[in-house]
Amino acid sequence: MQDKLLITKSTSPEEIIKVISKLREQKGKESEVLKVINEALSFGHEFVTNLFFEEALTNQHLYMNDSKNKKALLEMQKSILKAGFYINKYNLTKWQSRYFRFLGRIEDYKRNFTKAISFYKKSIKYISLDPEPFRTFELKGFLAYATLMSGQVEKGYKYSLKVYLEYENTKSGKELKKKDYFTWEVWRSGVAMRTINALLDKKVNFDLNKFKKWIEEVEKELNIKGYDFSYRKAELQELKEKLKFN
């Protein structure tokens, strides 16, 4: 093995340690050793950061299943704050968008919608650095919901409709649908359901028939064979019960 090592995601920990242990005994190689260590820490903490994201998402699902489960919401927040520590310490800028995305969701659940709006706007700002920039669809949906819930009903509703249509009417939306229908539908149906729930929460006058048509469209898409939309279906059933739809 050469003294110099280019750290990649496929470099084993054993290889890294072997090079470090050899280099650190060579006088004048201290800067090179520290560079290798910092590169290794960066790659290692990318992995750790993503584990914290997964931990946060799992706790989010627990909270979605039972909104009285405050412990799950607290654990979700702890996971994201730990992810944020590594993102900032090791300058993992490509994960900034997802970090702010989760912070926004936490504020949604706390009903601090003005704060949520701020986090979603920051998330969208960094989305071009994310390995999956198509996630902007999800972020726009969250921003629309937080805008509605913050009291900016007309602005939020118009934005919700715009975002919902972008899934079908834009090139990137069509590409996502073809490449990953599951993600496309989860995000798109979420826009519809959150919008209706927000309007119900704000006790806004609405056209019940329009909502019914929207729900029928979502339900049809969620029932395509080969996909498990159990979370979304449960949310949809709860919404139908609120609206007294059969």
PDB file of C-alpha atoms in Angstrom:
ATOM      1  CA  MET A   1       0.000   0.000   0.000  1.00  0.00           C
ATOM      2  CA  GLN A   2       1.251   3.465  -0.822  1.00  0.00           C
ATOM      3  CA  ASP A   3       1.817   6.000   1.940  1.00  0.00           C
ATOM      4  CA  LYS A   4      -0.714   8.334   0.389  1.00  0.00           C
ATOM      5  CA  LEU A   5      -4.353   7.361   0.397  1.00  0.00           C
ATOM      6  CA  LEU A   6      -7.294   8.862  -1.428  1.00  0.00           C
ATOM      7  CA  ILE A   7     -10.285   8.375   0.862  1.00  0.00           C
ATOM      8  CA  THR A   8     -13.483   7.227  -0.821  1.00  0.00           C
ATOM      9  CA  LYS A   9     -16.708   5.665   0.423  1.00  0.00           C
ATOM     10  CA  SER A  10     -15.332   2.242  -0.487  1.00  0.00           C
ATOM     11  CA  THR A  11     -12.084   2.638   1.465  1.00  0.00           C
ATOM     12  CA  SER A  12     -12.159   0.263   4.401  1.00  0.00           C
ATOM     13  CA  PRO A  13     -11.503   1.486   7.958  1.00  0.00           C
ATOM     14  CA  GLU A  14      -8.624  -0.992   8.135  1.00  0.00           C
ATOM     15  CA  GLU A  15      -6.914   0.593   5.112  1.00  0.00           C
ATOM     16  CA  ILE A  16      -7.333   4.073   6.555  1.00  0.00           C
ATOM     17  CA  ILE A  17      -5.900   3.134   9.962  1.00  0.00           C
ATOM     18  CA  LYS A  18      -3.001   1.277   8.351  1.00  0.00           C
ATOM     19  CA  VAL A  19      -1.945   4.316   6.326  1.00  0.00           C
ATOM     20  CA  ILE A  20      -2.406   6.687   9.273  1.00  0.00           C
ATOM     21  CA  SER A  21      -0.344   4.512  11.616  1.00  0.00           C
ATOM     22  CA  LYS A  22       2.480   4.389   9.050  1.00  0.00           C
ATOM     23  CA  LEU A  23       2.424   8.071   8.152  1.00  0.00           C
ATOM     24  CA  ARG A  24       2.289   9.379  11.713  1.00  0.00           C
ATOM     25  CA  GLU A  25       5.683   7.810  12.473  1.00  0.00           C
ATOM     26  CA  GLN A  26       7.329   9.751   9.652  1.00  0.00           C
ATOM     27  CA  LYS A  27       8.691  13.122  10.701  1.00  0.00           C
ATOM     28  CA  GLY A  28       7.263  15.982   8.691  1.00  0.00           C
ATOM     29  CA  LYS A  29       4.155  14.030   7.629  1.00  0.00           C
ATOM     30  CA  GLU A  30       1.923  15.460  10.344  1.00  0.00           C
ATOM     31  CA  SER A  31      -0.077  17.705   7.995  1.00  0.00           C
ATOM     32  CA  GLU A  32      -0.616  14.818   5.611  1.00  0.00           C
ATOM     33  CA  VAL A  33      -1.786  12.576   8.471  1.00  0.00           C
ATOM     34  CA  LEU A  34      -4.282  15.175   9.664  1.00  0.00           C
ATOM     35  CA  LYS A  35      -5.595  15.575   6.116  1.00  0.00           C
ATOM     36  CA  VAL A  36      -6.213  11.826   5.846  1.00  0.00           C
ATOM     37  CA  ILE A  37      -7.913  11.815   9.254  1.00  0.00           C
ATOM     38  CA  ASN A  38     -10.171  14.740   8.348  1.00  0.00           C
ATOM     39  CA  GLU A  39     -11.166  13.098   5.058  1.00  0.00           C
ATOM     40  CA  ALA A  40     -11.956   9.866   6.907  1.00  0.00           C
ATOM     41  CA  LEU A  41     -13.985  11.724   9.533  1.00  0.00           C
ATOM     42  CA  SER A  42     -15.933  13.499   6.810  1.00  0.00           C
ATOM     43  CA  PHE A  43     -16.872  10.260   5.045  1.00  0.00           C
ATOM     44  CA  GLY A  44     -17.581   8.490   8.310  1.00  0.00           C
ATOM     45  CA  HIS A  45     -19.845  11.209   9.566  1.00  0.00           C
ATOM     46  CA  GLU A  46     -21.777  11.334   6.311  1.00  0.00           C
ATOM     47  CA  PHE A  47     -22.769   7.756   7.116  1.00  0.00           C
ATOM     48  CA  VAL A  48     -23.553   8.642  10.725  1.00  0.00           C
ATOM     49  CA  THR A  49     -25.559  11.697   9.652  1.00  0.00           C
ATOM     50  CA  ASN A  50     -27.735   9.571   7.415  1.00  0.00           C
ATOM     51  CA  LEU A  51     -28.328   7.129  10.255  1.00  0.00           C
ATOM     52  CA  PHE A  52     -29.546  10.040  12.379  1.00  0.00           C
ATOM     53  CA  PHE A  53     -31.880  11.066   9.537  1.00  0.00           C
ATOM     54  CA  GLU A  54     -33.282   7.533   9.434  1.00  0.00           C
ATOM     55  CA  GLU A  55     -33.656   7.515  13.218  1.00  0.00           C
ATOM     56  CA  ALA A  56     -35.490  10.837  13.061  1.00  0.00           C
ATOM     57  CA  LEU A  57     -37.803   9.606  10.302  1.00  0.00           C
ATOM     58  CA  THR A  58     -38.671   6.467  12.254  1.00  0.00           C
ATOM     59  CA  ASN A  59     -39.529   8.541  15.320  1.00  0.00           C
ATOM     60  CA  GLN A  60     -41.542  10.824  13.066  1.00  0.00           C
ATOM     61  CA  HIS A  61     -43.600   7.827  11.951  1.00  0.00           C
ATOM     62  CA  LEU A  62     -44.131   6.845  15.587  1.00  0.00           C
ATOM     63  CA  TYR A  63     -45.430  10.345  16.264  1.00  0.00           C
ATOM     64  CA  MET A  64     -47.633  10.243  13.163  1.00  0.00           C
ATOM     65  CA  ASN A  65     -49.119   6.975  14.441  1.00  0.00           C
ATOM     66  CA  ASP A  66     -49.847   8.523  17.829  1.00  0.00           C
ATOM     67  CA  SER A  67     -49.694  12.308  18.251  1.00  0.00           C
ATOM     68  CA  LYS A  68     -49.780  11.819  22.042  1.00  0.00           C
ATOM     69  CA  ASN A  69     -46.379  10.157  21.836  1.00  0.00           C
ATOM     70  CA  LYS A  70     -44.382  13.238  22.810  1.00  0.00           C
ATOM     71  CA  LYS A  71     -41.320  11.087  23.494  1.00  0.00           C
ATOM     72  CA  ALA A  72     -41.137  10.177  19.793  1.00  0.00           C
ATOM     73  CA  LEU A  73     -41.207  13.859  18.816  1.00  0.00           C
ATOM     74  CA  LEU A  74     -38.491  14.629  21.367  1.00  0.00           C
ATOM     75  CA  GLU A  75     -36.343  11.751  20.066  1.00  0.00           C
ATOM     76  CA  MET A  76     -36.884  12.979  16.506  1.00  0.00           C
ATOM     77  CA  GLN A  77     -35.583  16.393  17.520  1.00  0.00           C
ATOM     78  CA  LYS A  78     -32.581  14.897  19.349  1.00  0.00           C
ATOM     79  CA  SER A  79     -31.613  12.885  16.259  1.00  0.00           C
ATOM     80  CA  ILE A  80     -31.758  15.925  14.007  1.00  0.00           C
ATOM     81  CA  LEU A  81     -29.752  18.104  16.360  1.00  0.00           C
ATOM     82  CA  LYS A  82     -27.059  15.396  16.447  1.00  0.00           C
ATOM     83  CA  ALA A  83     -27.089  15.240  12.643  1.00  0.00           C
ATOM     84  CA  GLY A  84     -26.788  19.033  12.526  1.00  0.00           C
ATOM     85  CA  PHE A  85     -23.720  18.920  14.787  1.00  0.00           C
ATOM     86  CA  TYR A  86     -21.850  16.682  12.333  1.00  0.00           C
ATOM     87  CA  ILE A  87     -23.080  18.559   9.286  1.00  0.00           C
ATOM     88  CA  ASN A  88     -21.730  21.824  10.645  1.00  0.00           C
ATOM     89  CA  LYS A  89     -18.542  20.425  12.209  1.00  0.00           C
ATOM     90  CA  TYR A  90     -17.464  18.575   9.073  1.00  0.00           C
ATOM     91  CA  ASN A  91     -18.949  20.992   6.537  1.00  0.00           C
ATOM     92  CA  LEU A  92     -21.264  18.345   5.059  1.00  0.00           C
ATOM     93  CA  THR A  93     -23.123  20.960   3.023  1.00  0.00           C
ATOM     94  CA  LYS A  94     -24.896  18.468   0.781  1.00  0.00           C
ATOM     95  CA  TRP A  95     -26.991  17.390   3.782  1.00  0.00           C
ATOM     96  CA  GLN A  96     -27.952  20.922   4.862  1.00  0.00           C
ATOM     97  CA  SER A  97     -31.212  20.815   2.924  1.00  0.00           C
ATOM     98  CA  ARG A  98     -32.384  17.640   4.654  1.00  0.00           C
ATOM     99  CA  TYR A  99     -31.318  19.013   8.035  1.00  0.00           C
ATOM    100  CA  PHE A 100     -33.545  22.076   7.614  1.00  0.00           C
ATOM    101  CA  ARG A 101     -36.298  19.879   6.177  1.00  0.00           C
ATOM    102  CA  PHE A 102     -36.489  17.903   9.419  1.00  0.00           C
ATOM    103  CA  LEU A 103     -36.317  21.035  11.549  1.00  0.00           C
ATOM    104  CA  GLY A 104     -39.297  22.337   9.596  1.00  0.00           C
ATOM    105  CA  ARG A 105     -41.293  19.171  10.225  1.00  0.00           C
ATOM    106  CA  ILE A 106     -40.565  19.353  13.945  1.00  0.00           C
ATOM    107  CA  GLU A 107     -41.873  22.926  14.066  1.00  0.00           C
ATOM    108  CA  ASP A 108     -44.968  21.840  12.112  1.00  0.00           C
ATOM    109  CA  TYR A 109     -45.729  19.259  14.778  1.00  0.00           C
ATOM    110  CA  LYS A 110     -45.181  21.884  17.472  1.00  0.00           C
ATOM    111  CA  ARG A 111     -47.497  24.210  15.514  1.00  0.00           C
ATOM    112  CA  ASN A 112     -44.767  26.828  15.234  1.00  0.00           C
ATOM    113  CA  PHE A 113     -45.575  27.424  11.573  1.00  0.00           C
ATOM    114  CA  THR A 114     -43.723  30.706  11.106  1.00  0.00           C
ATOM    115  CA  LYS A 115     -40.527  28.960  12.222  1.00  0.00           C
ATOM    116  CA  ALA A 116     -41.348  26.018   9.959  1.00  0.00           C
ATOM    117  CA  ILE A 117     -41.660  28.359   6.972  1.00  0.00           C
ATOM    118  CA  SER A 118     -38.210  29.755   7.705  1.00  0.00           C
ATOM    119  CA  PHE A 119     -36.667  26.281   7.851  1.00  0.00           C
ATOM    120  CA  TYR A 120     -38.359  25.120   4.635  1.00  0.00           C
ATOM    121  CA  LYS A 121     -37.123  28.189   2.783  1.00  0.00           C
ATOM    122  CA  LYS A 122     -33.590  27.433   3.972  1.00  0.00           C
ATOM    123  CA  SER A 123     -34.013  23.806   2.915  1.00  0.00           C
ATOM    124  CA  ILE A 124     -35.080  24.853  -0.577  1.00  0.00           C
ATOM    125  CA  LYS A 125     -32.119  27.258  -0.719  1.00  0.00           C
ATOM    126  CA  TYR A 126     -29.686  24.360  -0.240  1.00  0.00           C
ATOM    127  CA  ILE A 127     -31.511  21.777  -2.369  1.00  0.00           C
ATOM    128  CA  SER A 128     -29.192  22.197  -5.362  1.00  0.00           C
ATOM    129  CA  LEU A 129     -26.367  20.756  -3.217  1.00  0.00           C
ATOM    130  CA  ASP A 130     -28.381  17.668  -2.255  1.00  0.00           C
ATOM    131  CA  PRO A 131     -27.565  14.398  -4.063  1.00  0.00           C
ATOM    132  CA  GLU A 132     -31.296  14.201  -4.894  1.00  0.00           C
ATOM    133  CA  PRO A 133     -32.378  17.732  -5.869  1.00  0.00           C
ATOM    134  CA  PHE A 134     -35.806  16.437  -6.952  1.00  0.00           C
ATOM    135  CA  ARG A 135     -36.638  16.536  -3.243  1.00  0.00           C
ATOM    136  CA  THR A 136     -37.637  20.132  -3.873  1.00  0.00           C
ATOM    137  CA  PHE A 137     -41.131  18.766  -4.636  1.00  0.00           C
ATOM    138  CA  GLU A 138     -41.531  17.503  -1.091  1.00  0.00           C
ATOM    139  CA  LEU A 139     -40.132  20.716   0.370  1.00  0.00           C
ATOM    140  CA  LYS A 140     -42.504  22.917  -1.615  1.00  0.00           C
ATOM    141  CA  GLY A 141     -45.413  20.840  -0.346  1.00  0.00           C
ATOM    142  CA  PHE A 142     -44.307  21.324   3.241  1.00  0.00           C
ATOM    143  CA  LEU A 143     -43.827  25.045   2.664  1.00  0.00           C
ATOM    144  CA  ALA A 144     -47.336  25.317   1.229  1.00  0.00           C
ATOM    145  CA  TYR A 145     -48.802  23.573   4.274  1.00  0.00           C
ATOM    146  CA  ALA A 146     -46.882  25.696   6.786  1.00  0.00           C
ATOM    147  CA  THR A 147     -47.950  28.836   4.913  1.00  0.00           C
ATOM    148  CA  LEU A 148     -51.596  27.782   5.148  1.00  0.00           C
ATOM    149  CA  MET A 149     -51.326  26.908   8.810  1.00  0.00           C
ATOM    150  CA  SER A 150     -49.536  30.166   9.631  1.00  0.00           C
ATOM    151  CA  GLY A 151     -52.734  31.999   8.700  1.00  0.00           C
ATOM    152  CA  GLN A 152     -51.764  32.996   5.152  1.00  0.00           C
ATOM    153  CA  VAL A 153     -54.653  30.924   3.845  1.00  0.00           C
ATOM    154  CA  GLU A 154     -55.121  32.349   0.357  1.00  0.00           C
ATOM    155  CA  LYS A 155     -51.390  32.445  -0.364  1.00  0.00           C
ATOM    156  CA  GLY A 156     -50.866  28.934   0.998  1.00  0.00           C
ATOM    157  CA  TYR A 157     -53.828  27.472  -0.877  1.00  0.00           C
ATOM    158  CA  LYS A 158     -52.735  28.925  -4.221  1.00  0.00           C
ATOM    159  CA  TYR A 159     -49.223  27.658  -3.658  1.00  0.00           C
ATOM    160  CA  SER A 160     -50.533  24.198  -2.729  1.00  0.00           C
ATOM    161  CA  LEU A 161     -52.479  23.959  -5.987  1.00  0.00           C
ATOM    162  CA  LYS A 162     -49.444  25.128  -7.959  1.00  0.00           C
ATOM    163  CA  VAL A 163     -47.178  22.536  -6.348  1.00  0.00           C
ATOM    164  CA  TYR A 164     -49.729  19.745  -6.790  1.00  0.00           C
ATOM    165  CA  LEU A 165     -50.006  20.459 -10.519  1.00  0.00           C
ATOM    166  CA  GLU A 166     -46.223  20.599 -10.943  1.00  0.00           C
ATOM    167  CA  TYR A 167     -46.054  16.851 -10.291  1.00  0.00           C
ATOM    168  CA  GLU A 168     -47.923  16.238 -13.551  1.00  0.00           C
ATOM    169  CA  ASN A 169     -47.163  19.347 -15.589  1.00  0.00           C
ATOM    170  CA  THR A 170     -43.399  19.782 -15.309  1.00  0.00           C
ATOM    171  CA  LYS A 171     -40.549  17.848 -16.876  1.00  0.00           C
ATOM    172  CA  SER A 172     -38.962  17.079 -13.505  1.00  0.00           C
ATOM    173  CA  GLY A 173     -42.317  15.965 -12.122  1.00  0.00           C
ATOM    174  CA  LYS A 174     -42.909  13.586 -15.000  1.00  0.00           C
ATOM    175  CA  GLU A 175     -39.369  12.239 -14.709  1.00  0.00           C
ATOM    176  CA  LEU A 176     -39.839  11.524 -11.011  1.00  0.00           C
ATOM    177  CA  LYS A 177     -43.145   9.751 -11.677  1.00  0.00           C
ATOM    178  CA  LYS A 178     -41.495   7.503 -14.244  1.00  0.00           C
ATOM    179  CA  LYS A 179     -38.376   6.841 -12.180  1.00  0.00           C
ATOM    180  CA  ASP A 180     -39.908   6.435  -8.710  1.00  0.00           C
ATOM    181  CA  TYR A 181     -43.708   6.264  -8.674  1.00  0.00           C
ATOM    182  CA  PHE A 182     -43.825   5.435  -4.963  1.00  0.00           C
ATOM    183  CA  THR A 183     -42.025   8.622  -3.912  1.00  0.00           C
ATOM    184  CA  TRP A 184     -43.931  10.676  -6.473  1.00  0.00           C
ATOM    185  CA  GLU A 185     -47.292   9.522  -5.126  1.00  0.00           C
ATOM    186  CA  VAL A 186     -46.395   9.752  -1.441  1.00  0.00           C
ATOM    187  CA  TRP A 187     -45.327  13.362  -1.882  1.00  0.00           C
ATOM    188  CA  ARG A 188     -48.121  14.353  -4.234  1.00  0.00           C
ATOM    189  CA  SER A 189     -50.907  12.811  -2.164  1.00  0.00           C
ATOM    190  CA  GLY A 190     -49.391  14.492   0.873  1.00  0.00           C
ATOM    191  CA  VAL A 191     -49.910  17.904  -0.717  1.00  0.00           C
ATOM    192  CA  ALA A 192     -53.601  17.191  -1.267  1.00  0.00           C
ATOM    193  CA  MET A 193     -54.285  15.755   2.183  1.00  0.00           C
ATOM    194  CA  ARG A 194     -52.325  18.356   4.121  1.00  0.00           C
ATOM    195  CA  THR A 195     -54.049  21.145   2.205  1.00  0.00           C
ATOM    196  CA  ILE A 196     -57.521  19.813   2.998  1.00  0.00           C
ATOM    197  CA  ASN A 197     -56.585  19.229   6.640  1.00  0.00           C
ATOM    198  CA  ALA A 198     -55.212  22.765   6.906  1.00  0.00           C
ATOM    199  CA  LEU A 199     -58.396  24.283   5.470  1.00  0.00           C
ATOM    200  CA  LEU A 200     -60.459  22.224   7.904  1.00  0.00           C
ATOM    201  CA  ASP A 201     -58.239  23.357  10.772  1.00  0.00           C
ATOM    202  CA  LYS A 202     -58.672  26.992   9.762  1.00  0.00           C
ATOM    203  CA  LYS A 203     -62.449  26.506   9.404  1.00  0.00           C
ATOM    204  CA  VAL A 204     -62.400  27.982   5.922  1.00  0.00           C
ATOM    205  CA  ASN A 205     -65.469  27.748   3.699  1.00  0.00           C
ATOM    206  CA  PHE A 206     -64.738  25.196   1.005  1.00  0.00           C
ATOM    207  CA  ASP A 207     -66.344  23.366  -1.871  1.00  0.00           C
ATOM    208  CA  LEU A 208     -67.011  19.866  -0.519  1.00  0.00           C
ATOM    209  CA  ASN A 209     -67.416  18.442  -4.031  1.00  0.00           C
ATOM    210  CA  LYS A 210     -63.990  19.765  -5.009  1.00  0.00           C
ATOM    211  CA  PHE A 211     -62.454  18.066  -2.001  1.00  0.00           C
ATOM    212  CA  LYS A 212     -64.294  14.849  -2.835  1.00  0.00           C
ATOM    213  CA  LYS A 213     -62.916  14.878  -6.368  1.00  0.00           C
ATOM    214  CA  TRP A 214     -59.413  15.497  -5.051  1.00  0.00           C
ATOM    215  CA  ILE A 215     -59.673  12.645  -2.562  1.00  0.00           C
ATOM    216  CA  GLU A 216     -61.027  10.264  -5.214  1.00  0.00           C
ATOM    217  CA  GLU A 217     -58.034  11.068  -7.419  1.00  0.00           C
ATOM    218  CA  VAL A 218     -55.582  10.440  -4.588  1.00  0.00           C
ATOM    219  CA  GLU A 219     -57.329   7.230  -3.542  1.00  0.00           C
ATOM    220  CA  LYS A 220     -57.177   5.867  -7.062  1.00  0.00           C
ATOM    221  CA  GLU A 221     -53.445   6.521  -7.287  1.00  0.00           C
ATOM    222  CA  LEU A 222     -52.792   4.976  -3.859  1.00  0.00           C
ATOM    223  CA  ASN A 223     -54.509   1.759  -4.911  1.00  0.00           C
ATOM    224  CA  ILE A 224     -52.217   0.960  -7.817  1.00  0.00           C
ATOM    225  CA  LYS A 225     -51.020  -2.620  -7.365  1.00  0.00           C
ATOM    226  CA  GLY A 226     -47.463  -3.356  -6.353  1.00  0.00           C
ATOM    227  CA  TYR A 227     -46.997  -0.519  -3.870  1.00  0.00           C
ATOM    228  CA  ASP A 228     -47.449  -0.352  -0.110  1.00  0.00           C
ATOM    229  CA  PHE A 229     -49.002   3.014   0.700  1.00  0.00           C
ATOM    230  CA  SER A 230     -50.199   1.933   4.142  1.00  0.00           C
ATOM    231  CA  TYR A 231     -49.234   5.181   5.899  1.00  0.00           C
ATOM    232  CA  ARG A 232     -50.890   7.362   3.285  1.00  0.00           C
ATOM    233  CA  LYS A 233     -53.994   5.143   3.153  1.00  0.00           C
ATOM    234  CA  ALA A 234     -54.409   5.398   6.921  1.00  0.00           C
ATOM    235  CA  GLU A 235     -54.125   9.187   6.705  1.00  0.00           C
ATOM    236  CA  LEU A 236     -56.604   9.274   3.844  1.00  0.00           C
ATOM    237  CA  GLN A 237     -59.135   7.177   5.762  1.00  0.00           C
ATOM    238  CA  GLU A 238     -58.847   9.519   8.734  1.00  0.00           C
ATOM    239  CA  LEU A 239     -59.419  12.506   6.457  1.00  0.00           C
ATOM    240  CA  LYS A 240     -62.465  10.884   4.849  1.00  0.00           C
ATOM    241  CA  GLU A 241     -63.931  10.294   8.292  1.00  0.00           C
ATOM    242  CA  LYS A 242     -63.451  13.972   9.133  1.00  0.00           C
ATOM    243  CA  LEU A 243     -65.292  14.909   5.969  1.00  0.00           C
ATOM    244  CA  LYS A 244     -67.898  12.162   6.504  1.00  0.00           C
ATOM    245  CA  PHE A 245     -67.092  10.612   3.136  1.00  0.00           C
ATOM    246  CA  ASN A 246     -67.948   6.930   2.679  1.00  0.00           C
TER     247      ASN A 246
END
